[in-house]
Amino acid sequence: MRMKVFGSFLAKNEADIIEDTLEHAVTWCDHIIVDDNGSEDETWSIVQRMATKYPQIIAWRSKAQPYGNKLRGEPFRRFRNLSKPGDWWTRLDSDERYIDDPRNFLAAVPGWHHVVTTAHFQYYFTDKDLAQWNDWKSAGAKVPPAHERLHYYRCDWSEIRFVRYRSRLVWPEGASWPLHAGVMHNRRIRVRHLQFRSPEQMQTRVDTRLKAIAAGCDTFAQHRERKDWRDFMLPASSLRDDRQPDPWAYDESALPPHREPLPRLLMKYFMHGTGLWP
């Protein structure tokens, strides 16, 4: 039976990119459950329009609430009945595009591995991008999509992105991921994170984070003092350019470790293999 991929898609104020992101995601994701966290732009309208075009997109709800990764588990608990053992659940972000095809990647993951982590290629809006942006704006030219015009990045982050579904899997309320998610796969899936795209979008992002911090969200606490979009702009000379040869190679040592120490790994194999853990 064909493996399915379910995406928990949380979005807020991403009108400039969400259509391109969904167009990319429907090429490999079977069900995209969109939870709009009270967008103040056209994000939700775009999602609803896209849902009429693509049956994979489920425009589930638009509800303003305190931000937190705990929100990711709500679509799982609501729609898990559509899953079968061997399917995958992922957290989809509205500003990401995969370098590796997720469906092909996941199909090659052995059955005794349950978790896939990323190699995050973090893209930045740079001094060179600003100069090009100003030229486009002054000429009244159409600005290309972010995934075509952004080129400067660092690959220095990794996080869990996919979890294999099991019928006894439990995703507790308030948790970022299911309990006893499983054994991590030894390979990382590569993804482009287009988080900074233009002065306007970056300032909106800053303002949204500051509002969340003021409401008691500690997820963005490290950005409390960064109140201007320029605080997130970097010089292109400090980053890699994806137009150079072999752009998707990365230094494993620059990423957070993603495999457990051998004793813990063996314990996980035993606990999951015997069914003591779901």
Short mmCIF file of C-alpha atoms in Angstrom, two decimals:
data_model
loop_
_atom_site.label_atom_id
_atom_site.label_comp_id
_atom_site.label_asym_id
_atom_site.label_seq_id
_atom_site.Cartn_x
_atom_site.Cartn_y
_atom_site.Cartn_z
CA MET A 1 0.00 0.00 0.00
CA ARG A 2 1.29 3.45 -0.90
CA MET A 3 2.99 5.45 1.85
CA LYS A 4 1.35 8.81 2.59
CA VAL A 5 2.85 12.01 3.96
CA PHE A 6 0.84 14.32 6.23
CA GLY A 7 1.90 17.92 6.77
CA SER A 8 1.03 20.04 9.80
CA PHE A 9 1.29 23.53 8.32
CA LEU A 10 1.31 26.48 10.74
CA ALA A 11 1.34 29.97 9.18
CA LYS A 12 1.00 33.62 10.07
CA ASN A 13 1.47 36.67 7.83
CA GLU A 14 3.23 34.81 5.00
CA ALA A 15 1.23 36.14 2.05
CA ASP A 16 4.36 36.92 0.04
CA ILE A 17 5.50 33.29 -0.12
CA ILE A 18 2.78 30.88 0.97
CA GLU A 19 1.41 30.23 -2.52
CA ASP A 20 4.85 29.23 -3.85
CA THR A 21 5.43 27.07 -0.78
CA LEU A 22 2.13 25.24 -1.17
CA GLU A 23 2.73 24.76 -4.92
CA HIS A 24 6.00 23.04 -3.99
CA ALA A 25 4.55 21.00 -1.11
CA VAL A 26 1.65 19.49 -3.10
CA THR A 27 4.19 17.77 -5.36
CA TRP A 28 5.12 15.38 -2.54
CA CYS A 29 2.70 15.80 0.41
CA ASP A 30 -0.63 13.92 0.40
CA HIS A 31 -2.46 15.97 3.04
CA ILE A 32 -1.47 19.51 4.05
CA ILE A 33 -3.44 20.62 7.11
CA VAL A 34 -3.19 24.41 7.33
CA ASP A 35 -3.60 26.14 10.68
CA ASP A 36 -3.52 29.93 10.23
CA ASN A 37 -2.54 31.62 13.48
CA GLY A 38 -4.56 34.79 12.99
CA SER A 39 -2.86 36.30 9.94
CA GLU A 40 -3.39 40.01 9.39
CA ASP A 41 -2.56 39.89 5.68
CA GLU A 42 -3.93 37.78 2.80
CA THR A 43 -2.41 34.49 4.00
CA TRP A 44 -5.70 32.80 4.90
CA SER A 45 -7.45 33.95 1.72
CA ILE A 46 -4.60 32.49 -0.33
CA VAL A 47 -4.82 29.20 1.57
CA GLN A 48 -8.57 28.97 0.97
CA ARG A 49 -8.10 29.67 -2.73
CA MET A 50 -5.32 27.09 -2.99
CA ALA A 51 -7.50 24.52 -1.21
CA THR A 52 -10.06 24.76 -4.01
CA LYS A 53 -7.31 24.04 -6.54
CA TYR A 54 -5.51 21.21 -4.75
CA PRO A 55 -7.42 18.50 -2.84
CA GLN A 56 -4.30 17.81 -0.74
CA ILE A 57 -4.68 21.19 1.00
CA ILE A 58 -7.05 21.22 3.97
CA ALA A 59 -7.85 24.79 5.06
CA TRP A 60 -8.52 23.61 8.60
CA ARG A 61 -8.84 26.79 10.67
CA SER A 62 -7.83 30.41 11.14
CA LYS A 63 -7.54 31.22 14.82
CA ALA A 64 -5.33 33.72 16.62
CA GLN A 65 -3.71 32.09 19.65
CA PRO A 66 -0.40 32.22 21.54
CA TYR A 67 2.34 30.81 19.33
CA GLY A 68 4.22 27.67 20.26
CA ASN A 69 5.36 24.43 18.70
CA LYS A 70 2.68 22.77 20.81
CA LEU A 71 0.24 23.90 18.12
CA ARG A 72 1.83 21.40 15.74
CA GLY A 73 0.25 18.45 17.54
CA GLU A 74 -3.33 19.65 17.21
CA PRO A 75 -3.70 18.72 13.50
CA PHE A 76 -2.19 15.31 14.29
CA ARG A 77 -4.77 14.58 16.98
CA ARG A 78 -7.58 15.87 14.76
CA PHE A 79 -6.62 14.04 11.53
CA ARG A 80 -4.59 11.01 12.65
CA ASN A 81 -7.54 8.78 11.72
CA LEU A 82 -6.49 9.29 8.07
CA SER A 83 -3.09 7.69 8.79
CA LYS A 84 -1.95 4.11 8.68
CA PRO A 85 1.24 2.55 10.10
CA GLY A 86 4.20 3.42 7.89
CA ASP A 87 2.90 6.83 6.84
CA TRP A 88 4.83 9.95 7.84
CA TRP A 89 3.90 13.18 9.64
CA THR A 90 5.91 16.34 9.13
CA ARG A 91 5.94 19.92 10.29
CA LEU A 92 5.63 22.14 7.23
CA ASP A 93 6.81 25.74 7.44
CA SER A 94 5.51 28.37 5.06
CA ASP A 95 9.01 29.57 4.12
CA GLU A 96 10.70 26.27 3.24
CA ARG A 97 11.42 24.28 0.08
CA TYR A 98 13.09 20.87 0.07
CA ILE A 99 16.28 20.21 -1.85
CA ASP A 100 15.86 16.44 -1.55
CA ASP A 101 12.53 15.06 -2.74
CA PRO A 102 10.85 14.06 0.54
CA ARG A 103 8.83 11.23 -0.97
CA ASN A 104 11.90 9.55 -2.47
CA PHE A 105 13.94 10.23 0.66
CA LEU A 106 11.34 8.76 3.04
CA ALA A 107 10.74 5.72 0.85
CA ALA A 108 14.41 4.78 1.37
CA VAL A 109 14.33 5.06 5.18
CA PRO A 110 14.54 1.58 6.77
CA GLY A 111 11.52 0.44 8.75
CA TRP A 112 13.47 0.40 12.02
CA HIS A 113 14.13 4.15 11.71
CA HIS A 114 11.28 6.44 12.72
CA VAL A 115 12.61 10.02 12.76
CA VAL A 116 14.24 12.17 10.07
CA THR A 117 16.14 15.36 10.84
CA THR A 118 17.10 18.20 8.51
CA ALA A 119 20.16 19.96 7.25
CA HIS A 120 18.76 23.49 7.22
CA PHE A 121 20.20 25.80 4.56
CA GLN A 122 19.36 29.13 6.20
CA TYR A 123 18.94 31.91 3.63
CA TYR A 124 19.52 35.58 4.44
CA PHE A 125 18.66 38.89 2.87
CA THR A 126 22.03 40.52 2.27
CA ASP A 127 23.54 43.84 1.21
CA LYS A 128 23.60 42.56 -2.38
CA ASP A 129 19.95 41.54 -2.18
CA LEU A 130 19.03 44.98 -0.87
CA ALA A 131 20.79 46.70 -3.77
CA GLN A 132 18.97 44.45 -6.27
CA TRP A 133 15.68 44.95 -4.42
CA ASN A 134 16.01 48.74 -4.61
CA ASP A 135 16.79 48.53 -8.33
CA TRP A 136 13.67 46.45 -8.98
CA LYS A 137 11.51 48.80 -6.94
CA SER A 138 12.83 51.99 -8.53
CA ALA A 139 12.33 50.52 -12.01
CA GLY A 140 8.85 49.22 -11.17
CA ALA A 141 9.97 45.76 -12.21
CA LYS A 142 8.34 42.51 -11.15
CA VAL A 143 10.28 40.92 -8.29
CA PRO A 144 11.08 37.21 -8.83
CA PRO A 145 9.90 34.66 -6.25
CA ALA A 146 12.10 34.29 -3.18
CA HIS A 147 13.31 30.81 -4.12
CA GLU A 148 14.64 32.18 -7.41
CA ARG A 149 16.28 35.41 -6.24
CA LEU A 150 17.80 34.51 -2.84
CA HIS A 151 21.23 32.85 -3.03
CA TYR A 152 23.19 33.46 0.18
CA TYR A 153 22.99 31.01 3.05
CA ARG A 154 24.56 29.20 5.98
CA CYS A 155 23.95 25.55 6.70
CA ASP A 156 24.21 25.58 10.49
CA TRP A 157 20.92 24.26 11.83
CA SER A 158 19.09 20.94 12.09
CA GLU A 159 15.85 19.79 13.69
CA ILE A 160 13.36 16.93 13.60
CA ARG A 161 11.09 17.19 10.59
CA PHE A 162 9.47 13.79 9.90
CA VAL A 163 8.08 11.10 12.22
CA ARG A 164 6.86 7.70 11.06
CA TYR A 165 3.27 7.02 12.09
CA ARG A 166 2.38 4.10 14.36
CA SER A 167 -1.12 3.30 15.64
CA ARG A 168 -0.02 3.64 19.29
CA LEU A 169 1.87 6.87 18.75
CA VAL A 170 0.97 9.56 21.30
CA TRP A 171 1.43 13.29 20.71
CA PRO A 172 0.65 14.90 24.08
CA GLU A 173 -0.91 18.34 24.33
CA GLY A 174 1.80 20.95 24.77
CA ALA A 175 4.56 18.79 23.23
CA SER A 176 6.60 19.74 20.16
CA TRP A 177 6.69 16.13 18.91
CA PRO A 178 5.14 12.75 19.80
CA LEU A 179 6.24 10.86 22.89
CA HIS A 180 8.93 8.24 22.12
CA ALA A 181 9.06 9.41 18.50
CA GLY A 182 11.62 6.73 17.71
CA VAL A 183 15.05 6.03 16.28
CA MET A 184 16.63 8.77 14.17
CA HIS A 185 17.67 8.00 10.62
CA ASN A 186 21.40 8.41 9.98
CA ARG A 187 20.92 10.72 6.96
CA ARG A 188 19.55 14.26 7.06
CA ILE A 189 17.10 15.64 4.54
CA ARG A 190 18.17 18.97 3.03
CA VAL A 191 15.84 21.96 3.06
CA ARG A 192 16.08 25.62 2.04
CA HIS A 193 14.77 27.95 4.74
CA LEU A 194 13.81 31.27 3.12
CA GLN A 195 13.05 33.13 6.32
CA PHE A 196 14.28 36.62 5.30
CA ARG A 197 13.01 37.81 1.92
CA SER A 198 12.53 41.58 1.73
CA PRO A 199 12.64 44.65 3.99
CA GLU A 200 8.85 44.73 4.27
CA GLN A 201 8.49 41.03 5.02
CA MET A 202 11.37 41.10 7.53
CA GLN A 203 9.85 44.03 9.42
CA THR A 204 6.50 42.23 9.52
CA ARG A 205 8.28 39.18 10.90
CA VAL A 206 10.02 41.29 13.56
CA ASP A 207 6.76 42.98 14.57
CA THR A 208 4.91 39.64 14.73
CA ARG A 209 7.61 38.17 16.97
CA LEU A 210 7.61 41.20 19.26
CA LYS A 211 3.83 40.90 19.65
CA ALA A 212 4.21 37.22 20.51
CA ILE A 213 6.90 38.03 23.08
CA ALA A 214 4.71 40.72 24.63
CA ALA A 215 1.90 38.15 24.89
CA GLY A 216 4.15 35.81 26.87
CA CYS A 217 5.63 33.58 24.17
CA ASP A 218 9.23 32.66 25.01
CA THR A 219 9.98 30.93 21.69
CA PHE A 220 11.47 34.15 20.25
CA ALA A 221 12.93 35.53 23.48
CA GLN A 222 16.44 35.66 22.01
CA HIS A 223 15.19 38.24 19.48
CA ARG A 224 13.71 40.58 22.07
CA GLU A 225 16.20 43.39 21.35
CA ARG A 226 16.11 43.04 17.56
CA LYS A 227 13.37 45.46 16.56
CA ASP A 228 14.41 46.52 13.06
CA TRP A 229 14.63 44.40 9.92
CA ARG A 230 18.21 45.55 9.37
CA ASP A 231 19.21 43.64 12.50
CA PHE A 232 18.70 40.45 10.49
CA MET A 233 20.50 41.49 7.30
CA LEU A 234 23.98 40.04 6.73
CA PRO A 235 26.81 40.85 4.30
CA ALA A 236 26.86 38.47 1.35
CA SER A 237 30.60 38.02 1.83
CA SER A 238 29.96 36.17 5.11
CA LEU A 239 27.75 33.52 3.48
CA ARG A 240 27.88 30.78 0.87
CA ASP A 241 26.42 31.36 -2.59
CA ASP A 242 24.26 28.57 -4.02
CA ARG A 243 25.37 29.49 -7.54
CA GLN A 244 28.83 28.14 -6.77
CA PRO A 245 29.82 24.54 -7.59
CA ASP A 246 28.41 21.82 -5.30
CA PRO A 247 26.09 24.21 -3.44
CA TRP A 248 24.27 21.60 -1.34
CA ALA A 249 27.31 20.06 0.33
CA TYR A 250 27.49 20.84 4.03
CA ASP A 251 29.80 20.36 6.99
CA GLU A 252 28.29 17.82 9.36
CA SER A 253 30.30 19.22 12.27
CA ALA A 254 28.56 22.61 11.86
CA LEU A 255 25.16 21.06 12.67
CA PRO A 256 23.76 19.92 16.01
CA PRO A 257 24.34 16.17 16.56
CA HIS A 258 21.36 14.12 15.43
CA ARG A 259 22.22 10.53 16.41
CA GLU A 260 21.98 9.38 19.99
CA PRO A 261 24.96 7.93 21.86
CA LEU A 262 25.27 4.18 21.24
CA PRO A 263 23.84 3.06 24.62
CA ARG A 264 20.71 5.18 24.12
CA LEU A 265 20.40 4.05 20.51
CA LEU A 266 20.56 0.39 21.53
CA MET A 267 18.00 1.03 24.25
CA LYS A 268 15.64 2.61 21.69
CA TYR A 269 16.05 -0.33 19.31
CA PHE A 270 15.14 -2.68 22.17
CA MET A 271 12.20 -0.67 23.51
CA HIS A 272 10.63 -0.10 20.09
CA GLY A 273 11.50 -3.55 18.78
CA THR A 274 9.80 -5.29 21.72
CA GLY A 275 6.80 -2.95 21.61
CA LEU A 276 7.41 -1.61 25.12
CA TRP A 277 7.41 1.81 23.49
CA PRO A 278 4.77 2.46 20.81
#
